Coordinates of C-alpha atoms in Angstrom, one line a residue:
Chain P
M9 CA -9.3 -2.0 28.3
T10 CA -10.8 -1.3 31.5
E11 CA -13.7 -3.6 31.9
P12 CA -17.0 -1.6 33.1
A13 CA -18.3 -2.4 36.2
E14 CA -21.0 -4.9 36.2
T15 CA -23.4 -3.2 38.4
T16 CA -23.6 -0.4 36.0
G17 CA -25.5 -2.3 33.6
G18 CA -29.4 -2.6 33.5
A19 CA -29.3 -6.1 32.7
S20 CA -28.9 -8.8 35.7
T21 CA -25.6 -10.2 34.5
T22 CA -25.4 -13.1 36.8
T23 CA -26.6 -15.6 34.1
L24 CA -24.3 -14.0 31.6
P25 CA -20.7 -15.0 30.7
P26 CA -18.1 -13.0 32.3
P27 CA -16.5 -10.4 30.1
R28 CA -13.6 -11.6 28.0
R29 CA -9.7 -10.6 28.9
D30 CA -8.0 -9.7 25.9
D31 CA -4.8 -9.8 27.6
W32 CA -5.1 -13.2 29.3
V33 CA -2.8 -16.1 27.9
P34 CA -4.4 -19.5 29.5
A35 CA -1.7 -21.7 30.9
D36 CA -2.5 -24.5 28.7
E37 CA -2.0 -22.3 25.7
R38 CA 1.8 -21.5 26.5
V39 CA 4.8 -22.8 24.9
A40 CA 8.0 -21.7 26.6
G41 CA 6.1 -18.8 28.1
F42 CA 4.8 -17.7 24.7
D43 CA 1.2 -17.6 23.6
R44 CA 1.1 -20.8 21.5
R45 CA -1.5 -19.0 19.0
T46 CA 1.2 -16.4 18.3
I47 CA 4.0 -18.5 17.1
W48 CA 3.0 -19.4 13.6
P49 CA 2.4 -15.7 12.4
G50 CA 6.1 -15.0 13.8
V51 CA 7.4 -18.1 12.0
V52 CA 5.8 -16.9 8.8
L53 CA 7.3 -13.5 9.0
L54 CA 10.8 -14.8 9.8
V55 CA 10.7 -17.3 7.0
V56 CA 9.8 -14.8 4.4
W57 CA 12.5 -12.4 5.7
A58 CA 15.2 -15.2 5.6
L59 CA 14.2 -16.1 2.0
W60 CA 13.9 -12.5 0.8
A61 CA 16.8 -10.8 2.5
H62 CA 19.2 -13.8 2.8
V63 CA 18.4 -16.8 0.6
M64 CA 17.7 -15.0 -2.8
P65 CA 20.9 -12.7 -2.4
W66 CA 23.1 -16.0 -1.5
I67 CA 21.8 -17.6 -4.7
N68 CA 22.6 -14.7 -6.7
D69 CA 26.0 -14.7 -5.2
Q70 CA 26.7 -18.3 -6.3
I71 CA 26.1 -17.5 -10.0
E72 CA 29.0 -15.9 -11.8
V73 CA 28.6 -13.3 -14.4
D74 CA 29.2 -14.8 -17.7
N75 CA 29.0 -12.0 -20.1
P76 CA 32.2 -11.2 -21.9
I77 CA 32.6 -8.6 -24.2
V78 CA 33.6 -9.7 -27.6
A79 CA 35.0 -7.7 -30.6
G80 CA 32.7 -5.4 -32.2
D81 CA 30.5 -4.9 -29.0
V82 CA 29.5 -1.4 -28.6
V83 CA 27.7 -0.2 -25.2
N84 CA 24.6 1.8 -25.6
L85 CA 24.4 4.6 -23.0
G86 CA 21.3 6.4 -24.4
F87 CA 19.3 6.1 -27.9
G88 CA 22.3 4.6 -29.4
E89 CA 23.7 8.1 -29.5
V90 CA 25.9 8.0 -26.5
T91 CA 28.2 4.8 -26.8
F92 CA 31.6 3.5 -25.9
V93 CA 33.5 0.5 -27.1
P94 CA 34.2 -1.8 -24.2
T95 CA 37.6 -3.8 -24.1
V96 CA 37.3 -7.4 -25.2
G97 CA 37.3 -9.7 -22.4
W98 CA 35.8 -7.3 -19.7
Q99 CA 32.3 -8.8 -18.0
L100 CA 29.4 -6.8 -18.8
E101 CA 27.6 -6.7 -15.5
S102 CA 24.7 -4.3 -16.4
G103 CA 23.7 -2.0 -19.1
V104 CA 22.9 -2.7 -22.9
L105 CA 24.9 -3.4 -25.9
L106 CA 24.2 -1.5 -29.1
T107 CA 22.2 -3.8 -31.5
E108 CA 20.8 -2.5 -34.7
G109 CA 17.1 -1.5 -34.8
N110 CA 17.1 -1.6 -31.1
E111 CA 18.8 1.5 -30.2
E112 CA 16.2 2.8 -28.0
A113 CA 16.5 -0.1 -25.6
A114 CA 18.6 2.5 -23.6
T115 CA 17.4 6.0 -23.0
I116 CA 18.9 8.7 -21.1
P117 CA 19.6 8.6 -18.3
G118 CA 21.4 5.1 -19.1
A119 CA 24.0 3.2 -17.3
A120 CA 26.4 0.4 -17.8
R121 CA 28.8 -1.4 -15.6
L122 CA 31.7 -3.6 -16.7
S123 CA 34.4 -5.4 -14.6
S124 CA 37.9 -6.9 -15.1
D125 CA 39.3 -8.8 -12.2
V126 CA 39.0 -6.4 -9.4
V127 CA 38.5 -3.3 -11.4
S128 CA 35.0 -2.0 -12.0
Y129 CA 34.1 0.3 -14.7
S130 CA 30.8 2.3 -14.6
A131 CA 29.5 4.6 -17.2
K132 CA 26.4 6.8 -16.9
S133 CA 24.7 9.4 -19.1
G134 CA 22.2 11.8 -17.9
N135 CA 20.8 15.4 -18.5
W136 CA 23.5 18.1 -17.4
D137 CA 23.6 21.7 -18.1
G138 CA 27.1 22.8 -16.9
T139 CA 30.9 22.0 -17.6
A140 CA 32.7 18.8 -17.3
E141 CA 34.4 20.2 -14.4
E142 CA 31.4 21.1 -12.9
L143 CA 29.9 17.6 -13.3
A144 CA 33.2 16.1 -11.9
D145 CA 32.9 18.3 -8.8
Q146 CA 29.3 17.3 -8.3
M147 CA 29.9 13.6 -8.7
I148 CA 32.9 13.6 -6.2
D149 CA 30.5 15.4 -3.7
V150 CA 27.8 12.8 -4.2
N151 CA 30.1 10.0 -3.9
E152 CA 31.6 11.4 -0.8
N153 CA 28.0 11.8 0.8
L154 CA 27.2 8.2 -0.2
D155 CA 30.3 7.0 1.0
L156 CA 30.8 4.9 -2.2
L157 CA 34.4 5.8 -2.9
L158 CA 36.8 4.3 -0.4
A159 CA 39.2 6.8 -1.7
K160 CA 39.1 10.4 -0.7
D161 CA 42.2 12.3 -1.7
E162 CA 42.2 14.1 -5.0
Q163 CA 45.7 13.5 -6.5
G164 CA 45.2 15.5 -9.9
R165 CA 43.1 16.6 -12.5
S166 CA 43.7 17.0 -16.4
A167 CA 41.8 17.7 -19.3
I168 CA 41.2 14.8 -21.9
T169 CA 39.5 14.6 -25.4
N170 CA 37.5 12.0 -26.7
A171 CA 37.7 10.3 -30.1
D172 CA 35.7 13.0 -31.6
G173 CA 37.8 15.8 -29.9
V174 CA 35.3 16.8 -27.6
A175 CA 37.0 18.1 -24.1
G176 CA 36.5 16.4 -20.8
E177 CA 37.7 16.3 -17.4
I178 CA 39.6 13.3 -15.5
V179 CA 40.4 13.2 -11.8
Y180 CA 42.4 10.7 -9.9
I181 CA 41.5 10.2 -6.4
A182 CA 43.8 7.9 -4.2
G183 CA 43.0 6.4 -0.8
V184 CA 44.6 3.6 1.3
D185 CA 43.7 0.5 -0.6
Q186 CA 41.4 2.0 -3.5
A187 CA 41.9 4.3 -5.9
A188 CA 39.4 5.8 -8.4
L189 CA 39.1 7.8 -11.7
I190 CA 36.4 10.0 -12.4
A191 CA 36.1 11.0 -16.0
T192 CA 33.4 13.3 -17.3
Y193 CA 32.2 14.5 -20.8
V194 CA 29.4 17.1 -21.7
F195 CA 28.0 16.9 -25.1
E196 CA 26.0 19.7 -26.4
R197 CA 22.4 18.9 -27.4
P198 CA 20.8 21.9 -29.0
D199 CA 17.4 20.3 -29.4
G200 CA 17.1 18.3 -26.2
P201 CA 15.9 19.4 -22.8
A202 CA 19.5 19.6 -21.6
D203 CA 23.1 18.8 -22.8
I204 CA 24.1 15.3 -22.1
G205 CA 26.6 14.6 -19.3
V206 CA 28.5 11.3 -19.1
E207 CA 30.4 10.4 -16.0
I208 CA 32.7 7.6 -15.9
E209 CA 33.9 5.8 -12.6
V210 CA 36.7 3.3 -12.5
V211 CA 37.6 1.8 -9.1
G212 CA 40.2 -0.6 -8.3
T213 CA 43.5 -0.9 -6.5
P214 CA 46.1 1.6 -7.7
E215 CA 48.3 -1.5 -9.1
K216 CA 45.5 -2.8 -11.1
L217 CA 44.4 0.5 -12.3
E218 CA 47.9 1.0 -13.5
D219 CA 48.1 -2.4 -15.3
L220 CA 44.9 -1.9 -16.9
V221 CA 45.4 1.8 -17.8
E222 CA 45.5 1.5 -21.5
E223 CA 42.3 -0.6 -21.6
I224 CA 40.5 1.9 -19.3
A225 CA 41.8 5.0 -21.3
S226 CA 40.6 3.5 -24.6
M227 CA 37.0 3.0 -23.1
I228 CA 37.1 6.5 -21.9
E229 CA 38.3 7.8 -25.1
T230 CA 35.8 6.0 -27.3
T231 CA 33.1 7.6 -25.4
T232 CA 31.2 9.7 -27.8
Y233 CA 27.8 11.4 -28.6
R234 CA 26.7 10.9 -32.2
P235 CA 23.2 12.1 -32.8
A236 CA 21.3 9.9 -35.2
S237 CA 20.7 13.0 -37.5
Q238 CA 24.5 13.6 -37.6
E239 CA 25.3 10.2 -38.4
A240 CA 22.5 10.3 -41.2
N241 CA 24.4 13.3 -42.7
S242 CA 28.0 12.2 -42.5
Chain Z
M13 CA -30.7 3.8 36.4
T14 CA -33.3 2.6 38.8
D15 CA -35.7 1.0 36.7
T16 CA -34.0 -2.0 35.2
A17 CA -37.3 -3.5 33.8
T18 CA -37.8 -0.5 31.4
R19 CA -34.4 1.0 30.9
G20 CA -31.8 -1.6 31.0
D21 CA -31.4 -4.2 28.2
T22 CA -32.6 -7.8 28.9
D23 CA -30.2 -10.8 29.1
A24 CA -31.4 -11.9 25.8
V25 CA -30.2 -8.6 24.2
V26 CA -26.9 -8.5 26.1
T27 CA -26.3 -12.2 25.2
A28 CA -27.2 -11.5 21.5
R29 CA -25.0 -8.3 21.3
R30 CA -22.0 -10.2 23.1
A31 CA -22.0 -12.8 20.3
V32 CA -21.7 -10.1 17.8
I33 CA -19.1 -8.4 19.7
D34 CA -17.2 -11.7 20.1
E35 CA -17.6 -12.8 16.5
S36 CA -16.6 -9.4 15.2
G37 CA -14.0 -8.2 17.6
W38 CA -15.6 -4.8 17.8
G39 CA -14.3 -2.7 20.5
A40 CA -11.2 -4.9 20.9
T41 CA -8.2 -3.1 22.2
F42 CA -4.8 -3.2 20.7
R43 CA -1.6 -3.3 22.8
V44 CA 1.9 -3.2 21.0
I45 CA 3.9 -4.3 24.0
Q46 CA 3.0 -8.1 24.6
P47 CA 6.0 -10.0 26.0
R48 CA 4.2 -13.2 25.9
N49 CA 3.5 -12.8 22.3
F50 CA 6.1 -14.6 19.8
T51 CA 5.0 -12.4 17.0
F52 CA 5.8 -9.2 19.1
W53 CA 9.5 -10.3 19.4
V54 CA 9.8 -11.1 15.9
M55 CA 8.2 -7.7 15.0
V56 CA 10.9 -6.0 17.1
F57 CA 13.6 -7.7 15.6
L58 CA 12.4 -6.9 12.1
F59 CA 11.7 -3.4 12.8
V60 CA 15.1 -2.9 14.2
S61 CA 16.8 -4.3 11.1
G62 CA 14.4 -2.6 8.7
A63 CA 14.6 0.7 10.3
A64 CA 18.2 0.6 10.3
L65 CA 18.2 -0.3 6.6
T66 CA 15.9 2.4 5.9
F67 CA 17.6 5.2 7.7
Q68 CA 20.8 4.4 6.3
G69 CA 19.5 4.6 2.7
Y70 CA 17.6 7.7 3.5
R71 CA 20.3 9.7 5.4
A72 CA 22.8 9.0 2.6
A73 CA 20.3 10.0 0.2
A74 CA 19.3 13.2 2.2
E75 CA 22.9 14.0 2.3
A76 CA 23.9 13.6 -1.3
Y77 CA 20.6 14.7 -2.8
T78 CA 19.2 16.9 -0.2
E79 CA 16.7 19.0 -2.3
S80 CA 15.4 15.9 -4.0
F81 CA 14.9 13.8 -0.9
A82 CA 13.1 16.7 0.9
Q83 CA 10.7 17.2 -1.7
G84 CA 10.0 13.5 -2.1
F85 CA 9.7 13.0 1.7
T86 CA 7.5 16.1 2.2
W87 CA 5.1 15.3 -0.7
Y88 CA 4.8 11.6 0.1
T89 CA 4.1 12.3 3.9
L90 CA 1.0 14.3 2.8
F91 CA -0.1 11.8 0.2
A92 CA 0.2 9.2 2.9
L93 CA -1.9 11.3 5.3
V94 CA -4.7 12.0 2.8
F95 CA -4.9 8.2 1.9
L96 CA -4.9 7.3 5.5
W97 CA -7.8 9.4 6.2
L98 CA -9.5 7.9 2.9
F99 CA -9.1 4.4 4.2
H100 CA -10.1 5.4 7.8
R101 CA -13.3 6.7 6.4
L102 CA -14.1 3.4 4.8
D103 CA -13.5 1.4 8.0
R104 CA -16.6 2.7 9.6
Y105 CA -18.0 -0.2 11.6
S106 CA -16.0 -2.6 13.9
S107 CA -13.0 -0.3 13.0
I108 CA -9.5 -1.4 13.4
P109 CA -7.7 0.4 16.2
A110 CA -5.7 3.4 15.1
K111 CA -2.5 2.0 16.7
A112 CA -2.7 -1.2 14.9
K113 CA -3.1 0.6 11.6
V114 CA 0.2 2.6 12.5
V115 CA 2.0 -0.5 13.3
A116 CA 1.0 -2.0 9.8
F117 CA 1.9 1.1 8.1
L118 CA 5.4 1.3 9.6
F119 CA 5.9 -2.5 9.1
S120 CA 5.2 -2.3 5.4
G121 CA 7.3 0.8 5.0
L122 CA 10.3 -0.1 7.1
V123 CA 10.5 -3.8 6.9
S124 CA 8.6 -5.2 3.7
T125 CA 9.9 -2.3 1.4
F126 CA 13.8 -1.9 2.4
A127 CA 14.5 -4.9 4.5
M128 CA 12.7 -7.5 2.2
A129 CA 11.4 -6.5 -1.1
A130 CA 14.2 -4.2 -2.4
I131 CA 16.9 -7.0 -1.5
N132 CA 15.0 -9.9 -3.1
N133 CA 14.2 -7.7 -6.2
D134 CA 17.9 -6.7 -6.7
A135 CA 19.1 -10.4 -6.2
F136 CA 16.4 -11.8 -8.4
R137 CA 16.9 -9.5 -11.3
S138 CA 20.5 -10.1 -11.2
I139 CA 19.9 -13.7 -11.4
L140 CA 17.6 -13.2 -14.5
A141 CA 20.4 -11.0 -16.0
K142 CA 23.0 -13.7 -15.4
T143 CA 20.9 -16.8 -16.2
I144 CA 18.9 -15.2 -19.1
S145 CA 20.2 -12.1 -20.5
L146 CA 20.8 -8.3 -19.7
D147 CA 18.1 -7.3 -22.5
F148 CA 15.6 -9.6 -20.9
M149 CA 16.4 -8.4 -17.4
L150 CA 15.9 -4.8 -18.5
T151 CA 12.7 -5.2 -20.4
W152 CA 10.7 -7.8 -18.3
S153 CA 12.5 -8.1 -14.8
A154 CA 10.1 -5.8 -13.1
G155 CA 7.2 -7.8 -14.2
A156 CA 9.0 -11.1 -13.4
T157 CA 10.0 -10.1 -10.1
A158 CA 7.8 -7.4 -8.4
P159 CA 4.1 -9.0 -8.6
W160 CA 5.2 -12.2 -6.3
S161 CA 8.4 -10.4 -4.5
E162 CA 6.5 -7.3 -3.3
E163 CA 2.8 -8.6 -3.1
I164 CA 3.9 -11.3 -0.8
V165 CA 5.6 -9.1 1.7
K166 CA 3.0 -6.5 1.4
M167 CA 0.6 -9.2 2.9
L168 CA 3.0 -9.7 5.9
P169 CA 1.3 -6.9 8.0
V170 CA -2.0 -8.8 7.9
V171 CA -0.1 -11.8 9.3
L172 CA 1.7 -9.6 11.7
L173 CA -1.7 -8.4 13.2
I174 CA -3.1 -11.8 13.2
G175 CA -0.4 -12.6 15.7
L176 CA -0.6 -9.4 17.7
A177 CA -4.1 -8.8 17.6
P178 CA -6.2 -11.8 16.6
R179 CA -9.4 -10.4 18.1
V180 CA -9.0 -7.5 15.7
M181 CA -8.3 -9.3 12.4
R182 CA -11.5 -11.3 12.2
C183 CA -12.8 -11.1 8.7
A184 CA -11.8 -10.4 5.1
F185 CA -12.7 -6.5 5.5
D186 CA -10.0 -6.4 8.0
G187 CA -7.5 -7.9 5.6
F188 CA -8.9 -5.6 3.0
I189 CA -8.2 -2.5 5.0
I190 CA -4.9 -3.5 6.2
G191 CA -3.7 -4.5 3.1
A192 CA -4.7 -1.2 1.7
I193 CA -2.7 0.5 4.3
S194 CA 0.2 -1.8 3.8
G195 CA 0.3 -1.1 0.0
L196 CA 0.0 2.7 0.6
A197 CA 3.1 2.4 3.0
F198 CA 5.0 0.4 0.5
Q199 CA 4.1 2.9 -2.3
V200 CA 5.1 5.9 -0.3
F201 CA 8.5 4.7 1.0
E202 CA 9.4 3.3 -2.4
S203 CA 8.4 6.5 -4.1
V204 CA 10.5 8.5 -2.0
S205 CA 13.5 6.4 -3.0
Y206 CA 12.3 6.7 -6.9
V207 CA 12.4 10.5 -6.4
Y208 CA 15.9 11.0 -5.3
G209 CA 16.9 7.9 -7.4
T210 CA 15.9 9.7 -10.5
A211 CA 17.9 12.9 -9.3
A212 CA 20.6 10.6 -8.7
A213 CA 20.5 9.1 -12.2
N214 CA 20.8 12.7 -13.4
F215 CA 23.9 13.4 -11.4
G216 CA 21.8 14.6 -8.3
Q217 CA 19.8 17.3 -10.1
A218 CA 16.5 17.8 -8.2
E219 CA 14.2 18.8 -11.1
Y220 CA 14.4 15.4 -12.7
G221 CA 13.2 13.9 -9.4
T222 CA 10.2 16.2 -9.5
N223 CA 9.4 15.0 -12.8
V224 CA 8.9 11.3 -11.4
L225 CA 7.1 12.6 -8.1
F226 CA 4.5 14.2 -10.5
I227 CA 4.2 11.0 -12.9
R228 CA 4.1 8.6 -9.6
T229 CA 1.2 10.8 -8.1
V230 CA -0.7 10.6 -11.3
L231 CA -0.1 7.0 -11.7
S232 CA -0.6 6.2 -7.9
T233 CA -3.7 3.5 -8.1
G234 CA -1.2 0.4 -8.0
H235 CA 0.1 -0.6 -4.9
W236 CA -2.7 0.1 -2.3
T237 CA -5.4 -1.5 -4.6
W238 CA -3.6 -4.6 -5.1
S239 CA -2.6 -4.9 -1.8
A240 CA -6.0 -4.4 -0.4
L241 CA -7.3 -7.3 -2.8
C242 CA -4.3 -9.6 -1.5
G243 CA -5.1 -8.8 2.1
A244 CA -8.7 -9.6 1.8
G245 CA -7.7 -12.7 -0.5
L246 CA -5.1 -13.9 2.3
V247 CA -7.9 -13.8 4.9
Y248 CA -10.3 -16.0 2.8
L249 CA -7.4 -18.3 2.0
I250 CA -6.4 -18.9 5.6
G251 CA -9.8 -18.2 7.2
R252 CA -10.5 -16.4 10.4
P253 CA -12.9 -16.8 13.2
A254 CA -15.5 -14.9 11.7
E255 CA -14.6 -15.7 8.0
A256 CA -14.8 -19.2 7.0
P257 CA -12.2 -20.2 4.6
R258 CA -13.0 -19.8 1.0
R259 CA -9.6 -20.9 -0.6
G260 CA -10.3 -20.7 -4.2
F261 CA -11.7 -17.4 -4.0
G262 CA -8.9 -16.3 -1.7
I263 CA -6.3 -17.6 -4.4
A264 CA -8.0 -15.9 -7.2
L265 CA -8.1 -12.4 -5.6
I266 CA -4.3 -12.7 -4.8
L267 CA -3.6 -13.9 -8.4
W268 CA -5.8 -11.2 -9.9
A269 CA -3.9 -8.5 -8.0
M270 CA -0.6 -10.0 -9.0
F271 CA -1.8 -10.3 -12.7
L272 CA -2.7 -6.4 -12.4
H273 CA 0.8 -5.7 -11.0
W274 CA 2.5 -7.7 -13.7
F275 CA 0.6 -5.8 -16.5
W276 CA 1.3 -2.5 -14.9
D277 CA 5.0 -3.4 -14.8
S278 CA 5.3 -5.2 -18.1
I279 CA 3.5 -2.3 -20.4
T280 CA 6.7 -1.2 -21.9
G281 CA 7.7 -4.8 -22.8
I282 CA 4.3 -5.6 -24.1
T283 CA 4.0 -2.7 -26.3
G284 CA 7.5 -2.6 -27.4
G285 CA 8.1 0.8 -25.8
A286 CA 5.6 2.5 -28.2
S287 CA 4.6 5.9 -27.0
W288 CA 0.9 5.3 -27.1
A289 CA 1.6 2.8 -24.1
I290 CA 1.1 5.6 -21.7
G291 CA -2.6 5.6 -22.8
L292 CA -2.9 1.9 -21.2
Y293 CA -2.7 3.3 -17.8
L294 CA -5.8 5.0 -17.9
P295 CA -7.9 1.6 -18.4
L296 CA -5.7 0.0 -16.2
T297 CA -6.3 2.4 -13.5
I298 CA -9.9 2.0 -13.8
V299 CA -9.7 -1.9 -13.6
C300 CA -7.6 -1.6 -10.4
V301 CA -9.7 0.9 -8.6
G302 CA -12.8 -1.0 -9.9
S303 CA -11.3 -4.3 -8.3
F304 CA -10.8 -2.4 -5.2
I305 CA -14.4 -1.1 -5.0
W306 CA -15.7 -4.4 -5.9
V307 CA -13.8 -6.3 -3.1
Y308 CA -14.9 -3.4 -0.6
R309 CA -18.5 -4.0 -1.5
H310 CA -18.1 -7.8 -1.2
T311 CA -16.3 -7.7 2.2
V312 CA -18.1 -4.9 3.9
V313 CA -21.3 -6.4 4.0
K314 CA -20.4 -8.7 7.1
E315 CA -19.3 -5.6 9.0
R316 CA -22.6 -3.9 8.0
A317 CA -24.7 -7.0 9.4
W318 CA -22.7 -6.8 12.5
A319 CA -23.5 -3.1 13.1
Q320 CA -27.3 -3.9 12.4
A321 CA -27.3 -6.7 14.7
L322 CA -25.6 -4.6 17.5
L323 CA -28.0 -1.6 17.1
A324 CA -31.2 -3.5 16.2
A325 CA -32.4 -3.0 19.9
E326 CA -31.7 0.5 19.9
V327 CA -34.6 0.9 17.6
D328 CA -36.8 -1.1 20.0
R329 CA -35.8 1.3 22.7
G330 CA -36.8 4.3 20.7
V331 CA -33.3 5.7 20.6
I332 CA -33.0 5.6 16.8
T333 CA -35.7 4.9 14.2
A334 CA -35.7 1.9 12.0
D335 CA -35.0 4.4 9.1
E336 CA -31.9 5.7 10.7
L337 CA -30.5 2.3 11.5
E338 CA -31.0 1.2 7.8
A339 CA -29.3 4.2 6.7
S340 CA -26.4 4.1 9.3
V341 CA -25.8 0.5 8.3
G342 CA -26.3 1.0 4.6
T343 CA -24.3 2.0 1.7
R344 CA -23.0 5.3 1.2
K345 CA -25.7 5.8 -1.4
Q346 CA -28.5 4.8 1.0
R347 CA -27.0 7.1 3.6
K348 CA -27.1 9.8 1.1
H349 CA -30.5 9.1 0.1
F350 CA -31.8 9.0 3.7
V351 CA -30.1 12.4 4.7
R352 CA -31.8 14.1 1.5
S353 CA -35.0 12.9 2.5
Q354 CA -35.0 14.5 5.8
P355 CA -36.1 18.1 6.3
N356 CA -32.5 18.9 8.2
H357 CA -29.8 17.4 6.3
R358 CA -27.0 18.6 8.5
R359 CA -28.9 17.4 11.7
T360 CA -29.7 14.0 10.1
K361 CA -25.8 13.6 9.2
H362 CA -24.9 14.2 12.7
V363 CA -27.5 11.6 13.9
L364 CA -26.0 9.0 11.7
E365 CA -22.6 9.5 12.8
A366 CA -23.6 9.7 16.5
T367 CA -25.2 6.2 15.9
N368 CA -21.9 4.8 14.8
D369 CA -20.5 6.2 18.0
L370 CA -23.2 4.6 20.0
A371 CA -22.3 1.2 18.5
D372 CA -18.7 1.7 19.3
E373 CA -19.6 2.3 22.9
I374 CA -21.9 -0.6 23.0
A375 CA -18.9 -2.7 21.8
K376 CA -16.4 -1.3 24.2
A377 CA -18.9 -1.8 27.0
Y378 CA -19.2 -5.4 26.2
A379 CA -23.1 -4.7 25.7
L380 CA -23.6 -3.3 29.2
D381 CA -25.4 -0.1 29.9
T382 CA -22.5 1.9 31.0
P383 CA -22.3 5.7 31.6
D384 CA -20.6 6.0 28.3
V385 CA -23.4 4.1 26.5
E386 CA -25.9 6.2 28.2
H387 CA -23.9 9.1 27.2
A388 CA -23.8 8.1 23.5
R389 CA -27.6 7.5 23.6
A390 CA -28.1 11.0 25.0
E391 CA -25.9 12.6 22.5
I392 CA -28.3 11.2 19.7
A393 CA -31.1 12.7 21.4
R394 CA -29.4 16.1 21.8
L395 CA -28.4 16.1 18.0
R396 CA -32.0 15.4 17.3
G397 CA -32.9 18.6 18.7

């Protein structure tokens, strides 16, 4: 602020206090050259930042996931209609298990993530009007843009079918340290806003994926869509 | 300006005005770059880390979900501009410099949202899932996390500005306005990520993001109302030079805002996900906006009193009439009533606006009769016709 010249005023300013200086830091208000009065707000900002961005994530890292799948568990990916049977012993990191009377706990879109050792298995359902192959392409595209998959080279594709005989697509992608499987299904839903797509991503080292191939294949195969009305009729 | 006895203000008037200006911080300037200010360096550090995180997230989203990101970003830019204009209109007297408002907006959007709240929310929700259950986390974790995690970091722009511009942040009303701006910034930065996040959940299809954009625009009275309450509450809690601490009241305001936030986030859990639950957002919106208006009315009184004290001598000088002063520092209703009572509505509105300009100029000139102040007076005479 440029201070006005005192002479321009009508008042005789000799008896008035001098105009303030916003930018002046008195010598006795300095600590290590900083304005003492500006230290506490800065400290508050730093403390909250440290707690929010570092301490809480650290606490979270100290707590192990202890939510193992037991026999009979079914993962609910939407309205209790899109489900899969997870492998016993894997850890459920996120997602909802199917419980009677609470099927709507997971709506569409819905997602779940399981892990075993260093392999992660994520499945998600969502609205999709297109083929399983198109869904696989779309998700490879999105993942590349997000840099989520460390693997990049597509090694091969094949058609798969689930337990109900619905056809899907599986893509194997290899990288230097990590390999990934992307499996997709599209389930027809005549009365819904769109068909339901399910996409499964399995990421781990190539050796581990190979070791666990049967467990993974079983989860992919048991991924089904069974509308409540259909179940009632059958 | 030759005849100081008749045209100039007396020392008593200048002294009285300076007391008001000193107390209110009216006309105080705001400089962003202040090397001697510790808070400034903390702000620089946090801006760098927050902006890096935000741009990383946004850039990846813009590549993966281009259409949805563009929709969200464009819409919420417009949304933010409209609300910033609205908050600017509320801040009529002793207004906070625009630069300070921009800093508060960016700090909340870039630092509070993505460099603090998003990280803390994810970690705390994960802790709830691991220590209680995944089902509990899904239903209740938003309400158990966001009210404290988000409301606290949305108050940080108030703390930041107290450090950067202590002369600007003088009373609860300043906390109220900066809080509202902070909440708005949090809301728009977060909403952009919700829009592309919903598209992402549907394999990147933009139309699902558009639905969320629509819903979040209709239900948009959350963050900025809660944060305005918290901003005012924080100033009452810690006190400022022109605001004696009222700790109980301050804490009550903050807790009330957190309660509203909790209720908003827990409607699904409370109602068991019933379809009629959506209807609860209407009364809740009314309560949120009602609380915002109540705190505005409560805090603006002080600013009006300052304006009144600063302009009173202008009535004695014959620059404005007592009625004009009353209307100019009155409520919206009083202003409207006064304008309607005058023969030329348009002209009266202009005179009232020019009276506000005069108050700003007097404050900037630290109560001296500078050419700028004289010009502001001449403008009132010209507009009166």
